[in-house]
Amino acid sequence: MYGELIPTGGGDPIPLMKKRLRVGRREGCDIILDFGNVSGHHCLLEIEEGYWFIRDLRSRNGVKVRGKRILVGVRKRIDPGTPLTIAKNAYTIEYDPNELGAFGTPPQEEVVDDFFSESLLSRAGLKKDKKK
């Protein structure tokens, strides 16, 4: 086990069983959050250099870390004990970076994906894919 998502306000902790986890409402997700405000494929949790990172997968209701919404295309580091909101569902994440292989200084807090890999309209979710 690589840590736990602890629901704020009570509930069973959700074990983080793999180094890369898709979170959403659909059955194919690694962590299923069966709430109407959670998108089918809401976000992605990944371990990098011993720390958990989260990325919004263009969800409708977003992801917040420490109360601040993360933009699409940004991976945000989640330190142990950090408040995390998926849609309007609040959690804290608990893990030990040393047990996950961390050493030295933590990796960069925000990692922006290749900015020029898609248009600004696509990044904002305003451009629809053309069907051939």
Coordinates of N, CA, C and O in Angstrom, one line a residue, residues 8-102:
T8 N -12.7 13.6 4.7 CA -12.9 14.6 5.8 C -14.3 14.5 6.3 O -15.2 14.4 5.5
G9 N -14.5 14.4 7.6 CA -15.8 14.3 8.1 C -16.2 12.9 8.4 O -17.3 12.6 8.8
G10 N -15.3 11.9 8.2 CA -15.6 10.6 8.5 C -15.8 9.7 7.3 O -15.9 10.2 6.2
G11 N -15.8 8.4 7.5 CA -15.8 7.5 6.4 C -14.6 6.6 6.4 O -13.6 6.9 7.1
D12 N -14.7 5.5 5.6 CA -13.6 4.6 5.6 C -12.4 5.2 4.7 O -12.7 5.7 3.6
P13 N -11.2 5.0 5.1 CA -10.0 5.4 4.3 C -10.0 4.6 3.0 O -10.4 3.4 3.0
I14 N -9.5 5.2 2.0 CA -9.4 4.6 0.7 C -7.9 4.3 0.5 O -7.1 5.2 0.4
P15 N -7.6 3.0 0.4 CA -6.2 2.6 0.2 C -5.7 2.9 -1.2 O -6.4 2.8 -2.1
L16 N -4.4 3.4 -1.2 CA -3.8 3.7 -2.5 C -2.9 2.5 -2.8 O -1.8 2.4 -2.3
M17 N -3.4 1.6 -3.7 CA -2.8 0.3 -3.9 C -1.8 0.2 -5.0 O -1.1 -0.7 -5.1
K18 N -1.8 1.2 -5.9 CA -0.8 1.2 -7.0 C -0.2 2.6 -7.1 O -0.6 3.6 -6.5
K19 N 0.9 2.7 -7.9 CA 1.6 3.9 -8.1 C 1.0 4.9 -9.0 O 1.4 6.1 -9.1
R20 N 0.0 4.4 -9.7 CA -0.8 5.3 -10.7 C -2.2 4.9 -10.6 O -2.6 3.7 -10.9
L21 N -3.1 5.8 -10.2 CA -4.5 5.5 -10.0 C -5.4 6.5 -10.7 O -5.3 7.7 -10.5
R22 N -6.4 5.9 -11.5 CA -7.4 6.8 -12.1 C -8.6 6.8 -11.1 O -9.0 5.8 -10.7
V23 N -9.0 8.0 -10.9 CA -10.1 8.3 -9.9 C -11.3 8.8 -10.7 O -11.2 9.7 -11.5
G24 N -12.5 8.2 -10.4 CA -13.7 8.7 -11.1 C -14.9 7.9 -10.7 O -14.9 7.0 -9.8
R25 N -16.0 8.1 -11.4 CA -17.3 7.4 -11.1 C -17.4 6.1 -11.9 O -18.2 5.3 -11.5
R26 N -16.7 6.0 -13.0 CA -16.9 4.8 -13.9 C -16.3 3.5 -13.2 O -15.3 3.6 -12.5
E27 N -16.8 2.4 -13.6 CA -16.3 1.1 -13.0 C -14.9 0.8 -13.4 O -14.2 0.1 -12.7
G28 N -14.4 1.3 -14.5 CA -13.0 1.0 -14.9 C -12.0 1.7 -14.1 O -10.8 1.5 -14.3
C29 N -12.4 2.7 -13.3 CA -11.4 3.5 -12.5 C -10.8 2.6 -11.4 O -11.4 1.7 -10.9
D30 N -9.6 3.0 -11.0 CA -8.9 2.3 -9.9 C -9.6 2.6 -8.5 O -9.7 1.8 -7.6
I31 N -10.0 3.9 -8.4 CA -10.7 4.4 -7.2 C -12.1 4.9 -7.7 O -12.1 5.9 -8.5
I32 N -13.2 4.2 -7.3 CA -14.5 4.6 -7.7 C -15.1 5.5 -6.7 O -15.3 5.0 -5.5
L33 N -15.5 6.7 -7.0 CA -16.2 7.6 -6.1 C -17.6 7.8 -6.7 O -17.8 8.5 -7.7
D34 N -18.5 7.1 -6.1 CA -19.9 7.0 -6.7 C -20.7 8.2 -6.2 O -21.6 8.0 -5.4
F35 N -20.4 9.4 -6.7 CA -21.1 10.6 -6.4 C -21.5 11.3 -7.7 O -20.7 11.3 -8.7
G36 N -22.7 11.8 -7.8 CA -23.1 12.5 -9.0 C -22.3 13.6 -9.5 O -22.2 13.9 -10.7
N37 N -21.5 14.3 -8.6 CA -20.7 15.4 -9.0 C -19.3 15.0 -9.4 O -18.5 15.9 -9.8
V38 N -19.0 13.7 -9.4 CA -17.7 13.2 -9.8 C -17.8 12.8 -11.3 O -18.7 12.0 -11.6
S39 N -16.9 13.2 -12.1 CA -16.8 12.8 -13.5 C -16.5 11.3 -13.7 O -15.9 10.7 -12.8
G40 N -16.8 10.8 -14.8 CA -16.5 9.4 -15.1 C -15.0 9.1 -14.9 O -14.6 8.1 -14.3
H41 N -14.2 9.9 -15.5 CA -12.7 9.9 -15.3 C -12.3 11.2 -14.8 O -12.1 12.2 -15.6
H42 N -12.2 11.4 -13.5 CA -12.1 12.7 -12.9 C -10.7 13.2 -12.8 O -10.3 14.3 -13.2
C43 N -9.8 12.4 -12.2 CA -8.4 12.8 -12.0 C -7.5 11.6 -12.0 O -7.9 10.4 -11.9
L44 N -6.2 11.9 -12.0 CA -5.2 10.9 -12.0 C -4.2 11.1 -10.8 O -3.8 12.3 -10.6
L45 N -4.0 10.1 -10.0 CA -3.0 10.2 -8.9 C -1.7 9.4 -9.3 O -1.9 8.2 -9.8
E46 N -0.5 10.0 -9.2 CA 0.7 9.3 -9.6 C 1.8 9.6 -8.6 O 1.9 10.7 -8.1
I47 N 2.7 8.6 -8.4 CA 3.8 8.8 -7.5 C 5.0 9.2 -8.4 O 5.3 8.5 -9.4
E48 N 5.7 10.2 -8.0 CA 6.9 10.6 -8.7 C 8.0 11.0 -7.6 O 7.7 11.9 -6.7
E49 N 9.1 10.4 -7.6 CA 10.2 10.6 -6.7 C 9.7 10.6 -5.2 O 10.2 11.3 -4.4
G50 N 8.8 9.6 -5.0 CA 8.3 9.4 -3.6 C 7.2 10.3 -3.1 O 6.8 10.2 -2.0
Y51 N 6.6 11.1 -4.0 CA 5.5 12.0 -3.7 C 4.4 11.8 -4.6 O 4.5 11.5 -5.8
W52 N 3.2 11.9 -4.0 CA 1.9 11.8 -4.8 C 1.7 13.1 -5.6 O 1.9 14.2 -5.0
F53 N 1.3 13.0 -6.8 CA 0.9 14.1 -7.7 C -0.5 13.9 -8.1 O -0.9 12.7 -8.3
I54 N -1.3 14.9 -8.4 CA -2.7 14.8 -8.9 C -2.8 15.6 -10.2 O -2.2 16.7 -10.3
R55 N -3.6 15.1 -11.1 CA -3.8 15.8 -12.4 C -5.3 15.7 -12.7 O -5.9 14.6 -12.6
D56 N -5.9 16.8 -13.0 CA -7.4 16.9 -13.4 C -7.5 16.3 -14.8 O -6.7 16.8 -15.7
L57 N -8.4 15.4 -15.0 CA -8.6 14.8 -16.4 C -9.8 15.5 -17.1 O -10.7 14.9 -17.6
R58 N -9.8 16.9 -17.0 CA -10.8 17.6 -17.7 C -12.2 17.4 -17.0 O -13.2 17.2 -17.7
S59 N -12.2 17.2 -15.7 CA -13.4 17.0 -15.0 C -14.4 18.2 -15.0 O -13.9 19.3 -15.2
R60 N -15.6 17.9 -14.8 CA -16.6 19.0 -14.8 C -16.5 19.8 -13.6 O -16.6 21.0 -13.6
N61 N -16.3 19.2 -12.4 CA -16.3 19.9 -11.1 C -15.0 20.1 -10.5 O -14.9 20.6 -9.4
G62 N -13.9 19.8 -11.2 CA -12.6 20.1 -10.8 C -12.0 19.4 -9.6 O -12.6 18.5 -9.0
V63 N -10.7 19.7 -9.3 CA -9.9 19.2 -8.2 C -9.3 20.4 -7.6 O -8.7 21.3 -8.2
K64 N -9.3 20.4 -6.2 CA -8.6 21.5 -5.5 C -7.6 20.9 -4.5 O -7.8 19.8 -3.9
V65 N -6.5 21.5 -4.4 CA -5.4 21.2 -3.5 C -5.2 22.4 -2.6 O -5.0 23.5 -3.1
R66 N -5.4 22.2 -1.3 CA -5.3 23.3 -0.3 C -6.3 24.4 -0.6 O -6.0 25.6 -0.5
G67 N -7.5 24.0 -1.2 CA -8.5 25.0 -1.5 C -8.4 25.7 -2.8 O -9.2 26.5 -3.2
K68 N -7.3 25.4 -3.5 CA -7.0 26.1 -4.8 C -7.2 25.1 -6.0 O -6.6 24.1 -6.0
R69 N -8.0 25.5 -6.9 CA -8.3 24.6 -8.1 C -7.1 24.5 -8.9 O -6.4 25.4 -9.2
I70 N -6.9 23.2 -9.4 CA -5.7 23.0 -10.3 C -6.2 23.1 -11.7 O -7.3 22.6 -12.1
L71 N -5.4 23.7 -12.5 CA -5.8 23.9 -13.9 C -5.5 22.6 -14.7 O -4.6 21.8 -14.4
V72 N -6.3 22.4 -15.8 CA -6.0 21.3 -16.7 C -4.6 21.5 -17.3 O -4.2 22.6 -17.6
G73 N -3.9 20.4 -17.3 CA -2.5 20.5 -17.9 C -1.4 20.7 -16.8 O -0.3 20.8 -17.1
V74 N -1.9 20.8 -15.5 CA -0.9 21.0 -14.4 C -1.0 19.7 -13.5 O -2.1 19.3 -13.1
R75 N 0.2 19.2 -13.1 CA 0.2 18.2 -12.1 C 0.7 18.9 -10.8 O 1.7 19.6 -10.8
K76 N -0.1 18.6 -9.8 CA 0.2 19.3 -8.5 C 0.7 18.3 -7.5 O 0.0 17.2 -7.3
R77 N 1.8 18.5 -6.8 CA 2.3 17.7 -5.7 C 1.4 17.7 -4.5 O 0.9 18.8 -4.2
I78 N 1.1 16.6 -3.9 CA 0.3 16.5 -2.7 C 1.1 16.0 -1.6 O 1.4 14.8 -1.6
D79 N 1.5 16.8 -0.7 CA 2.3 16.4 0.4 C 1.4 15.7 1.5 O 0.2 15.9 1.5
P80 N 2.0 14.9 2.3 CA 1.2 14.2 3.4 C 0.4 15.2 4.2 O 0.9 16.2 4.6
G81 N -0.8 14.8 4.4 CA -1.7 15.6 5.3 C -2.4 16.8 4.5 O -3.1 17.5 5.1
T82 N -2.1 16.9 3.2 CA -2.7 18.0 2.4 C -4.2 17.8 2.2 O -4.6 16.7 1.8
P83 N -5.0 18.9 2.4 CA -6.4 18.8 2.0 C -6.6 18.7 0.5 O -5.9 19.5 -0.2
L84 N -7.5 17.9 0.1 CA -7.7 17.6 -1.3 C -9.2 17.5 -1.5 O -9.9 16.9 -0.8
T85 N -9.7 18.2 -2.6 CA -11.1 18.1 -2.9 C -11.3 17.6 -4.3 O -10.7 18.2 -5.3
I86 N -12.1 16.5 -4.5 CA -12.4 16.0 -5.8 C -13.9 16.2 -5.9 O -14.7 15.7 -5.2
A87 N -14.2 17.1 -6.9 CA -15.6 17.7 -7.0 C -15.8 18.4 -5.7 O -15.1 19.3 -5.4
K88 N -16.8 18.1 -4.9 CA -17.0 18.7 -3.6 C -16.8 17.8 -2.5 O -17.2 18.0 -1.4
N89 N -16.0 16.7 -2.8 CA -15.8 15.6 -1.8 C -14.4 15.9 -1.2 O -13.4 15.8 -2.0
A90 N -14.3 16.1 0.1 CA -13.0 16.5 0.7 C -12.3 15.3 1.4 O -12.9 14.4 2.0
Y91 N -11.0 15.3 1.2 CA -10.1 14.2 1.7 C -8.8 14.9 2.2 O -8.5 16.0 1.9
T92 N -8.0 14.1 2.9 CA -6.6 14.4 3.1 C -5.9 13.1 2.6 O -6.4 12.0 2.6
I93 N -4.7 13.3 2.2 CA -3.9 12.2 1.8 C -2.8 11.9 2.8 O -2.2 12.9 3.3
E94 N -2.6 10.7 3.2 CA -1.6 10.3 4.2 C -0.7 9.2 3.6 O -1.1 8.2 3.0
Y95 N 0.6 9.5 3.7 CA 1.6 8.6 3.2 C 3.0 9.0 3.7 O 3.1 10.2 4.2
D96 N 4.0 8.2 3.6 CA 5.3 8.5 4.0 C 6.2 8.6 2.8 O 6.5 7.5 2.2
P97 N 6.7 9.8 2.4 CA 7.5 9.9 1.2 C 8.8 9.0 1.3 O 9.2 8.5 0.3
N98 N 9.3 8.9 2.5 CA 10.6 8.1 2.6 C 10.3 6.6 2.2 O 11.2 6.0 1.6
E99 N 9.1 6.1 2.6 CA 8.8 4.7 2.3 C 8.6 4.6 0.8 O 8.6 3.4 0.3
L100 N 8.2 5.6 0.1 CA 8.0 5.6 -1.3 C 9.2 6.0 -2.2 O 9.1 6.1 -3.4
G101 N 10.3 6.1 -1.5 CA 11.6 6.3 -2.2 C 12.1 7.8 -2.3 O 13.0 8.1 -3.1
A102 N 11.5 8.7 -1.6 CA 11.9 10.1 -1.6 C 13.2 10.3 -1.0 O 13.6 9.6 0.0

